[in-house]
Short mmCIF file of N, CA and C in Angstrom, two decimals:
data_model
loop_
_atom_site.label_atom_id
_atom_site.label_comp_id
_atom_site.label_asym_id
_atom_site.label_seq_id
_atom_site.Cartn_x
_atom_site.Cartn_y
_atom_site.Cartn_z
N MET X 7 0.82 -1.20 0.00
CA MET X 7 0.00 0.00 0.00
C MET X 7 0.85 1.26 0.00
N SER X 8 2.01 1.21 0.64
CA SER X 8 2.85 2.40 0.72
C SER X 8 3.37 2.81 -0.65
N GLY X 9 3.45 1.89 -1.61
CA GLY X 9 3.89 2.24 -2.95
C GLY X 9 2.83 2.96 -3.75
N ILE X 10 1.57 2.81 -3.36
CA ILE X 10 0.47 3.45 -4.07
C ILE X 10 0.37 4.93 -3.71
N LEU X 11 0.49 5.24 -2.44
CA LEU X 11 0.34 6.61 -1.98
C LEU X 11 1.68 7.34 -1.99
N PRO X 12 1.75 8.47 -2.71
CA PRO X 12 3.00 9.22 -2.71
C PRO X 12 3.20 9.91 -1.36
N LYS X 13 4.45 10.16 -1.03
CA LYS X 13 4.75 10.87 0.20
C LYS X 13 4.41 12.34 0.03
N PRO X 14 3.72 12.92 1.01
CA PRO X 14 3.48 14.36 0.92
C PRO X 14 4.81 15.13 0.98
N ASP X 15 4.93 16.10 0.13
CA ASP X 15 6.14 16.91 0.08
C ASP X 15 5.74 18.38 0.08
N LYS X 16 6.70 19.24 -0.20
CA LYS X 16 6.43 20.68 -0.20
C LYS X 16 5.35 21.04 -1.22
N LYS X 17 5.37 20.38 -2.37
CA LYS X 17 4.35 20.65 -3.39
C LYS X 17 2.95 20.36 -2.85
N PHE X 18 2.84 19.25 -2.12
CA PHE X 18 1.56 18.86 -1.56
C PHE X 18 1.05 19.92 -0.58
N PHE X 19 1.88 20.31 0.36
CA PHE X 19 1.44 21.24 1.40
C PHE X 19 1.16 22.64 0.86
N ILE X 20 1.96 23.10 -0.08
CA ILE X 20 1.71 24.43 -0.67
C ILE X 20 0.46 24.39 -1.54
N SER X 21 0.26 23.30 -2.29
CA SER X 21 -0.96 23.16 -3.09
C SER X 21 -2.19 23.14 -2.19
N TRP X 22 -2.09 22.44 -1.06
CA TRP X 22 -3.18 22.37 -0.09
C TRP X 22 -3.51 23.76 0.43
N LEU X 23 -2.51 24.49 0.83
CA LEU X 23 -2.73 25.84 1.36
C LEU X 23 -3.32 26.76 0.30
N ALA X 24 -2.81 26.68 -0.93
CA ALA X 24 -3.33 27.51 -2.02
C ALA X 24 -4.80 27.18 -2.31
N CYS X 25 -5.12 25.89 -2.30
CA CYS X 25 -6.50 25.44 -2.52
C CYS X 25 -7.41 26.00 -1.42
N PHE X 26 -6.97 25.89 -0.18
CA PHE X 26 -7.74 26.42 0.96
C PHE X 26 -7.97 27.92 0.82
N VAL X 27 -6.92 28.67 0.57
CA VAL X 27 -7.03 30.13 0.47
C VAL X 27 -7.96 30.52 -0.67
N ALA X 28 -7.85 29.84 -1.81
CA ALA X 28 -8.70 30.16 -2.96
C ALA X 28 -10.17 29.92 -2.64
N MET X 29 -10.50 28.76 -2.09
CA MET X 29 -11.90 28.44 -1.80
C MET X 29 -12.47 29.31 -0.68
N TYR X 30 -11.70 29.47 0.39
CA TYR X 30 -12.17 30.28 1.52
C TYR X 30 -12.35 31.73 1.08
N GLY X 31 -11.42 32.21 0.28
CA GLY X 31 -11.49 33.58 -0.21
C GLY X 31 -12.70 33.84 -1.08
N ILE X 32 -12.94 32.98 -2.08
CA ILE X 32 -14.09 33.25 -2.94
C ILE X 32 -15.40 32.99 -2.20
N SER X 33 -15.39 32.08 -1.25
CA SER X 33 -16.59 31.85 -0.44
C SER X 33 -16.91 33.09 0.39
N TYR X 34 -15.88 33.67 0.99
CA TYR X 34 -16.09 34.88 1.80
C TYR X 34 -16.64 36.02 0.95
N VAL X 35 -16.03 36.22 -0.20
CA VAL X 35 -16.49 37.30 -1.09
C VAL X 35 -17.93 37.05 -1.54
N TRP X 36 -18.24 35.82 -1.95
CA TRP X 36 -19.56 35.50 -2.45
C TRP X 36 -20.63 35.63 -1.36
N HIS X 37 -20.40 34.94 -0.24
CA HIS X 37 -21.41 34.92 0.81
C HIS X 37 -21.41 36.18 1.68
N GLY X 38 -20.24 36.76 1.89
CA GLY X 38 -20.14 37.91 2.78
C GLY X 38 -20.33 39.25 2.12
N VAL X 39 -19.90 39.37 0.86
CA VAL X 39 -19.95 40.66 0.18
C VAL X 39 -21.08 40.71 -0.85
N VAL X 40 -21.10 39.74 -1.75
CA VAL X 40 -22.09 39.76 -2.84
C VAL X 40 -23.50 39.47 -2.32
N LEU X 41 -23.67 38.40 -1.55
CA LEU X 41 -25.01 37.99 -1.11
C LEU X 41 -25.39 38.48 0.29
N ASN X 42 -24.45 38.95 1.07
CA ASN X 42 -24.72 39.35 2.47
C ASN X 42 -25.35 38.24 3.29
N ASP X 43 -24.97 36.99 3.03
CA ASP X 43 -25.50 35.85 3.78
C ASP X 43 -25.11 35.87 5.25
N PHE X 44 -24.01 36.52 5.57
CA PHE X 44 -23.56 36.53 6.96
C PHE X 44 -24.55 37.25 7.88
N LEU X 45 -25.40 38.08 7.30
CA LEU X 45 -26.43 38.75 8.11
C LEU X 45 -27.50 37.76 8.58
N LYS X 46 -27.59 36.61 7.90
CA LYS X 46 -28.63 35.63 8.21
C LYS X 46 -28.24 34.64 9.31
N ILE X 47 -26.95 34.59 9.67
CA ILE X 47 -26.54 33.63 10.69
C ILE X 47 -26.92 34.14 12.07
N SER X 48 -27.29 33.20 12.94
CA SER X 48 -27.82 33.58 14.26
C SER X 48 -26.78 33.53 15.37
N TYR X 49 -25.53 33.30 15.06
CA TYR X 49 -24.47 33.27 16.06
C TYR X 49 -23.35 34.19 15.58
N PRO X 50 -22.36 34.46 16.41
CA PRO X 50 -21.32 35.43 16.05
C PRO X 50 -20.59 35.08 14.74
N LYS X 51 -20.37 36.12 13.95
CA LYS X 51 -19.73 35.96 12.65
C LYS X 51 -18.32 35.36 12.78
N ASP X 52 -17.58 35.75 13.81
CA ASP X 52 -16.23 35.22 13.95
C ASP X 52 -16.23 33.72 14.22
N ILE X 53 -17.21 33.23 14.97
CA ILE X 53 -17.34 31.79 15.21
C ILE X 53 -17.62 31.09 13.88
N PHE X 54 -18.54 31.65 13.11
CA PHE X 54 -18.87 31.08 11.80
C PHE X 54 -17.63 31.01 10.91
N LEU X 55 -16.87 32.10 10.85
CA LEU X 55 -15.70 32.16 9.98
C LEU X 55 -14.61 31.18 10.41
N ILE X 56 -14.44 31.02 11.71
CA ILE X 56 -13.45 30.06 12.21
C ILE X 56 -13.87 28.63 11.86
N LEU X 57 -15.13 28.31 12.13
CA LEU X 57 -15.62 26.96 11.79
C LEU X 57 -15.57 26.71 10.29
N ALA X 58 -15.96 27.71 9.51
CA ALA X 58 -15.89 27.58 8.05
C ALA X 58 -14.44 27.37 7.61
N GLY X 59 -13.52 28.07 8.26
CA GLY X 59 -12.10 27.91 7.94
C GLY X 59 -11.64 26.47 8.16
N PHE X 60 -12.02 25.88 9.29
CA PHE X 60 -11.66 24.49 9.55
C PHE X 60 -12.26 23.55 8.51
N ILE X 61 -13.51 23.81 8.16
CA ILE X 61 -14.18 22.96 7.16
C ILE X 61 -13.50 23.10 5.80
N TYR X 62 -13.21 24.33 5.39
CA TYR X 62 -12.54 24.54 4.11
C TYR X 62 -11.13 23.95 4.11
N PHE X 63 -10.47 23.99 5.26
CA PHE X 63 -9.14 23.39 5.36
C PHE X 63 -9.22 21.88 5.13
N GLY X 64 -10.26 21.26 5.67
CA GLY X 64 -10.48 19.83 5.46
C GLY X 64 -10.87 19.51 4.03
N ILE X 65 -11.75 20.32 3.46
CA ILE X 65 -12.14 20.12 2.06
C ILE X 65 -10.92 20.25 1.15
N ALA X 66 -10.11 21.27 1.41
CA ALA X 66 -8.90 21.49 0.61
C ALA X 66 -7.95 20.30 0.73
N LEU X 67 -7.85 19.73 1.92
CA LEU X 67 -7.02 18.55 2.12
C LEU X 67 -7.52 17.40 1.25
N GLY X 68 -8.83 17.17 1.25
CA GLY X 68 -9.40 16.11 0.43
C GLY X 68 -9.14 16.32 -1.05
N ILE X 69 -9.37 17.53 -1.52
CA ILE X 69 -9.14 17.84 -2.94
C ILE X 69 -7.66 17.65 -3.29
N THR X 70 -6.79 18.15 -2.43
CA THR X 70 -5.35 18.05 -2.68
C THR X 70 -4.91 16.59 -2.66
N PHE X 71 -5.38 15.85 -1.69
CA PHE X 71 -5.03 14.43 -1.59
C PHE X 71 -5.44 13.67 -2.85
N LEU X 72 -6.68 13.86 -3.27
CA LEU X 72 -7.16 13.15 -4.46
C LEU X 72 -6.43 13.62 -5.72
N THR X 73 -6.19 14.92 -5.83
CA THR X 73 -5.46 15.44 -6.99
C THR X 73 -4.05 14.89 -7.00
N TYR X 74 -3.44 14.81 -5.85
CA TYR X 74 -2.07 14.32 -5.72
C TYR X 74 -1.97 12.84 -6.10
N ILE X 75 -2.95 12.06 -5.66
CA ILE X 75 -2.94 10.62 -5.97
C ILE X 75 -3.20 10.36 -7.45
N LEU X 76 -4.13 11.10 -8.03
CA LEU X 76 -4.55 10.85 -9.40
C LEU X 76 -3.78 11.69 -10.42
N LYS X 77 -2.73 12.32 -9.97
CA LYS X 77 -2.04 13.31 -10.81
C LYS X 77 -1.41 12.71 -12.06
N LYS X 78 -1.49 13.49 -13.07
CA LYS X 78 -0.65 13.37 -14.24
C LYS X 78 -0.15 14.80 -14.39
N ILE X 79 1.12 15.00 -14.23
CA ILE X 79 1.67 16.34 -14.12
C ILE X 79 1.15 17.26 -15.21
N LYS X 80 1.14 16.77 -16.44
CA LYS X 80 0.71 17.59 -17.57
C LYS X 80 -0.73 18.07 -17.40
N ASP X 81 -1.58 17.24 -16.81
CA ASP X 81 -3.00 17.55 -16.67
C ASP X 81 -3.44 17.74 -15.23
N SER X 82 -2.52 18.05 -14.33
CA SER X 82 -2.88 18.12 -12.91
C SER X 82 -3.97 19.14 -12.64
N PHE X 83 -3.99 20.25 -13.38
CA PHE X 83 -5.04 21.24 -13.15
C PHE X 83 -6.40 20.73 -13.61
N LYS X 84 -6.43 19.91 -14.67
CA LYS X 84 -7.70 19.31 -15.12
C LYS X 84 -8.21 18.31 -14.08
N TYR X 85 -7.30 17.50 -13.55
CA TYR X 85 -7.68 16.57 -12.50
C TYR X 85 -8.19 17.35 -11.29
N GLY X 86 -7.51 18.42 -10.95
CA GLY X 86 -7.92 19.25 -9.82
C GLY X 86 -9.32 19.80 -10.00
N ILE X 87 -9.62 20.31 -11.19
CA ILE X 87 -10.96 20.85 -11.45
C ILE X 87 -12.01 19.75 -11.31
N GLY X 88 -11.78 18.62 -11.96
CA GLY X 88 -12.74 17.51 -11.91
C GLY X 88 -12.97 17.00 -10.50
N ILE X 89 -11.88 16.83 -9.77
CA ILE X 89 -12.00 16.37 -8.39
C ILE X 89 -12.71 17.42 -7.55
N GLY X 90 -12.36 18.68 -7.74
CA GLY X 90 -13.01 19.76 -7.00
C GLY X 90 -14.50 19.82 -7.25
N VAL X 91 -14.91 19.69 -8.51
CA VAL X 91 -16.34 19.71 -8.84
C VAL X 91 -17.04 18.52 -8.17
N ALA X 92 -16.44 17.34 -8.27
CA ALA X 92 -17.04 16.16 -7.63
C ALA X 92 -17.16 16.35 -6.12
N VAL X 93 -16.12 16.88 -5.50
CA VAL X 93 -16.16 17.14 -4.06
C VAL X 93 -17.22 18.19 -3.74
N GLY X 94 -17.32 19.22 -4.57
CA GLY X 94 -18.33 20.25 -4.37
C GLY X 94 -19.75 19.69 -4.41
N ILE X 95 -20.01 18.81 -5.35
CA ILE X 95 -21.33 18.17 -5.44
C ILE X 95 -21.58 17.31 -4.21
N PHE X 96 -20.57 16.57 -3.78
CA PHE X 96 -20.68 15.74 -2.59
C PHE X 96 -20.95 16.59 -1.34
N ILE X 97 -20.19 17.65 -1.18
CA ILE X 97 -20.35 18.55 -0.01
C ILE X 97 -21.75 19.17 -0.03
N TYR X 98 -22.19 19.62 -1.21
CA TYR X 98 -23.53 20.20 -1.29
C TYR X 98 -24.59 19.17 -0.92
N GLY X 99 -24.41 17.94 -1.38
CA GLY X 99 -25.36 16.88 -1.04
C GLY X 99 -25.47 16.67 0.46
N ILE X 100 -24.33 16.68 1.13
CA ILE X 100 -24.35 16.53 2.59
C ILE X 100 -25.05 17.72 3.24
N ALA X 101 -24.68 18.93 2.82
CA ALA X 101 -25.29 20.13 3.39
C ALA X 101 -26.80 20.15 3.13
N PHE X 102 -27.20 19.76 1.94
CA PHE X 102 -28.63 19.73 1.60
C PHE X 102 -29.37 18.70 2.44
N LEU X 103 -28.77 17.53 2.58
CA LEU X 103 -29.37 16.45 3.35
C LEU X 103 -29.61 16.87 4.80
N PHE X 104 -28.67 17.60 5.37
CA PHE X 104 -28.80 18.02 6.76
C PHE X 104 -29.45 19.39 6.93
N GLY X 105 -29.88 19.99 5.83
CA GLY X 105 -30.58 21.27 5.90
C GLY X 105 -29.70 22.45 6.25
N LEU X 106 -28.42 22.35 5.89
CA LEU X 106 -27.48 23.44 6.17
C LEU X 106 -27.45 24.39 4.98
N SER X 107 -28.13 25.51 5.12
CA SER X 107 -28.22 26.47 4.04
C SER X 107 -28.52 27.84 4.60
N PHE X 108 -28.16 28.85 3.83
CA PHE X 108 -28.54 30.21 4.21
C PHE X 108 -30.00 30.48 3.84
N ASN X 109 -30.59 29.63 3.01
CA ASN X 109 -31.96 29.81 2.55
C ASN X 109 -32.91 28.91 3.31
N ALA X 110 -33.98 29.49 3.84
CA ALA X 110 -34.97 28.71 4.60
C ALA X 110 -35.96 28.02 3.66
N VAL X 111 -36.10 28.55 2.45
CA VAL X 111 -37.07 28.02 1.49
C VAL X 111 -36.37 27.05 0.53
N VAL X 112 -37.00 25.90 0.31
CA VAL X 112 -36.46 24.93 -0.65
C VAL X 112 -37.10 25.21 -2.00
N ASP X 113 -36.31 25.78 -2.89
CA ASP X 113 -36.78 26.14 -4.22
C ASP X 113 -35.85 25.45 -5.23
N PRO X 114 -36.42 24.71 -6.19
CA PRO X 114 -35.57 23.99 -7.15
C PRO X 114 -34.55 24.89 -7.86
N LYS X 115 -34.92 26.13 -8.17
CA LYS X 115 -33.97 27.04 -8.82
C LYS X 115 -32.81 27.38 -7.90
N LEU X 116 -33.11 27.59 -6.62
CA LEU X 116 -32.05 27.88 -5.66
C LEU X 116 -31.16 26.66 -5.44
N ILE X 117 -31.76 25.48 -5.44
CA ILE X 117 -30.97 24.25 -5.28
C ILE X 117 -29.97 24.12 -6.42
N VAL X 118 -30.42 24.31 -7.64
CA VAL X 118 -29.54 24.20 -8.81
C VAL X 118 -28.47 25.29 -8.75
N PHE X 119 -28.87 26.51 -8.38
CA PHE X 119 -27.92 27.62 -8.29
C PHE X 119 -26.86 27.35 -7.22
N ASP X 120 -27.31 26.93 -6.03
CA ASP X 120 -26.38 26.64 -4.94
C ASP X 120 -25.46 25.47 -5.27
N LEU X 121 -26.01 24.45 -5.90
CA LEU X 121 -25.20 23.31 -6.31
C LEU X 121 -24.14 23.75 -7.32
N GLY X 122 -24.56 24.57 -8.27
CA GLY X 122 -23.61 25.10 -9.26
C GLY X 122 -22.51 25.92 -8.61
N TRP X 123 -22.91 26.76 -7.64
CA TRP X 123 -21.90 27.56 -6.95
C TRP X 123 -20.92 26.67 -6.21
N GLN X 124 -21.42 25.67 -5.49
CA GLN X 124 -20.55 24.79 -4.72
C GLN X 124 -19.59 24.05 -5.64
N ALA X 125 -20.09 23.58 -6.77
CA ALA X 125 -19.23 22.88 -7.74
C ALA X 125 -18.18 23.84 -8.30
N PHE X 126 -18.59 25.08 -8.58
CA PHE X 126 -17.63 26.08 -9.07
C PHE X 126 -16.57 26.39 -8.03
N GLU X 127 -17.01 26.60 -6.80
CA GLU X 127 -16.09 26.98 -5.72
C GLU X 127 -15.03 25.90 -5.49
N GLN X 128 -15.46 24.65 -5.34
CA GLN X 128 -14.51 23.58 -5.11
C GLN X 128 -13.72 23.27 -6.39
N GLY X 129 -14.35 23.42 -7.55
CA GLY X 129 -13.63 23.24 -8.81
C GLY X 129 -12.51 24.26 -8.96
N PHE X 130 -12.78 25.50 -8.53
CA PHE X 130 -11.76 26.55 -8.56
C PHE X 130 -10.61 26.20 -7.61
N GLY X 131 -10.97 25.71 -6.43
CA GLY X 131 -9.94 25.27 -5.49
C GLY X 131 -9.09 24.16 -6.08
N GLY X 132 -9.74 23.20 -6.75
CA GLY X 132 -9.01 22.12 -7.40
C GLY X 132 -8.12 22.61 -8.53
N LEU X 133 -8.60 23.58 -9.29
CA LEU X 133 -7.79 24.19 -10.35
C LEU X 133 -6.54 24.81 -9.76
N ILE X 134 -6.69 25.59 -8.71
CA ILE X 134 -5.55 26.24 -8.06
C ILE X 134 -4.59 25.18 -7.51
N CYS X 135 -5.14 24.16 -6.88
CA CYS X 135 -4.33 23.08 -6.33
C CYS X 135 -3.48 22.42 -7.42
N GLY X 136 -4.12 22.01 -8.50
CA GLY X 136 -3.42 21.34 -9.59
C GLY X 136 -2.43 22.25 -10.29
N TRP X 137 -2.79 23.51 -10.45
CA TRP X 137 -1.91 24.47 -11.11
C TRP X 137 -0.66 24.73 -10.27
N VAL X 138 -0.84 24.96 -8.97
CA VAL X 138 0.30 25.20 -8.08
C VAL X 138 1.20 23.96 -8.07
N TYR X 139 0.59 22.80 -7.98
CA TYR X 139 1.38 21.56 -7.99
C TYR X 139 2.21 21.47 -9.26
N ARG X 140 1.58 21.74 -10.39
CA ARG X 140 2.29 21.63 -11.68
C ARG X 140 3.41 22.65 -11.77
N MET X 141 3.16 23.89 -11.34
CA MET X 141 4.19 24.92 -11.41
C MET X 141 5.39 24.55 -10.51
N MET X 142 5.09 24.02 -9.34
CA MET X 142 6.18 23.64 -8.43
C MET X 142 6.95 22.43 -8.98
N PHE X 143 6.23 21.49 -9.60
CA PHE X 143 6.89 20.34 -10.20
C PHE X 143 7.82 20.79 -11.33
N MET X 144 7.32 21.67 -12.18
CA MET X 144 8.12 22.17 -13.30
C MET X 144 9.34 22.95 -12.79
N ARG X 145 9.17 23.71 -11.74
CA ARG X 145 10.28 24.46 -11.15
C ARG X 145 11.33 23.50 -10.60
N GLU X 146 10.90 22.48 -9.87
CA GLU X 146 11.84 21.49 -9.33
C GLU X 146 12.60 20.80 -10.45
N ARG X 147 11.87 20.45 -11.48
CA ARG X 147 12.50 19.76 -12.62
C ARG X 147 13.52 20.67 -13.30
N HIS X 148 13.16 21.93 -13.45
CA HIS X 148 14.06 22.90 -14.09
C HIS X 148 15.32 23.11 -13.25
N LEU X 149 15.15 23.20 -11.92
CA LEU X 149 16.29 23.44 -11.04
C LEU X 149 17.21 22.22 -10.92
N SER X 150 16.65 21.03 -11.17
CA SER X 150 17.48 19.82 -11.05
C SER X 150 18.32 19.55 -12.30
N HIS X 151 18.05 20.27 -13.37
CA HIS X 151 18.81 20.06 -14.61
C HIS X 151 19.87 21.08 -14.78
#
């Protein structure tokens, strides 16, 4: 089994951090600035942001781990996008199942819109993850020659 899983290295950790920052950042802008969803939460905003940070850190780890395992250096950003979209759909499914939403009304148009946003958000994180990984790989390869 140890031959199947690559060892995490600097590329892995930096890709993970970049994925986290990208997703958390666009989520904050979308929900906090564009939609003003933070006004709808019933507990302190800082608690929400800290908990969301932990959740996004975990999501980014999952996306990075899967991208890292399934990587093909040339297409790592494509793998990242695909994995991110799949993770986004999965995360939305869990949130929907447990009724975790800023919207109290279940409207099919909102469901499709929210699902699309979640897929975009995690897909963007996967893109950043794969792109950073590829750039760091190319840099290492260039420096070793």
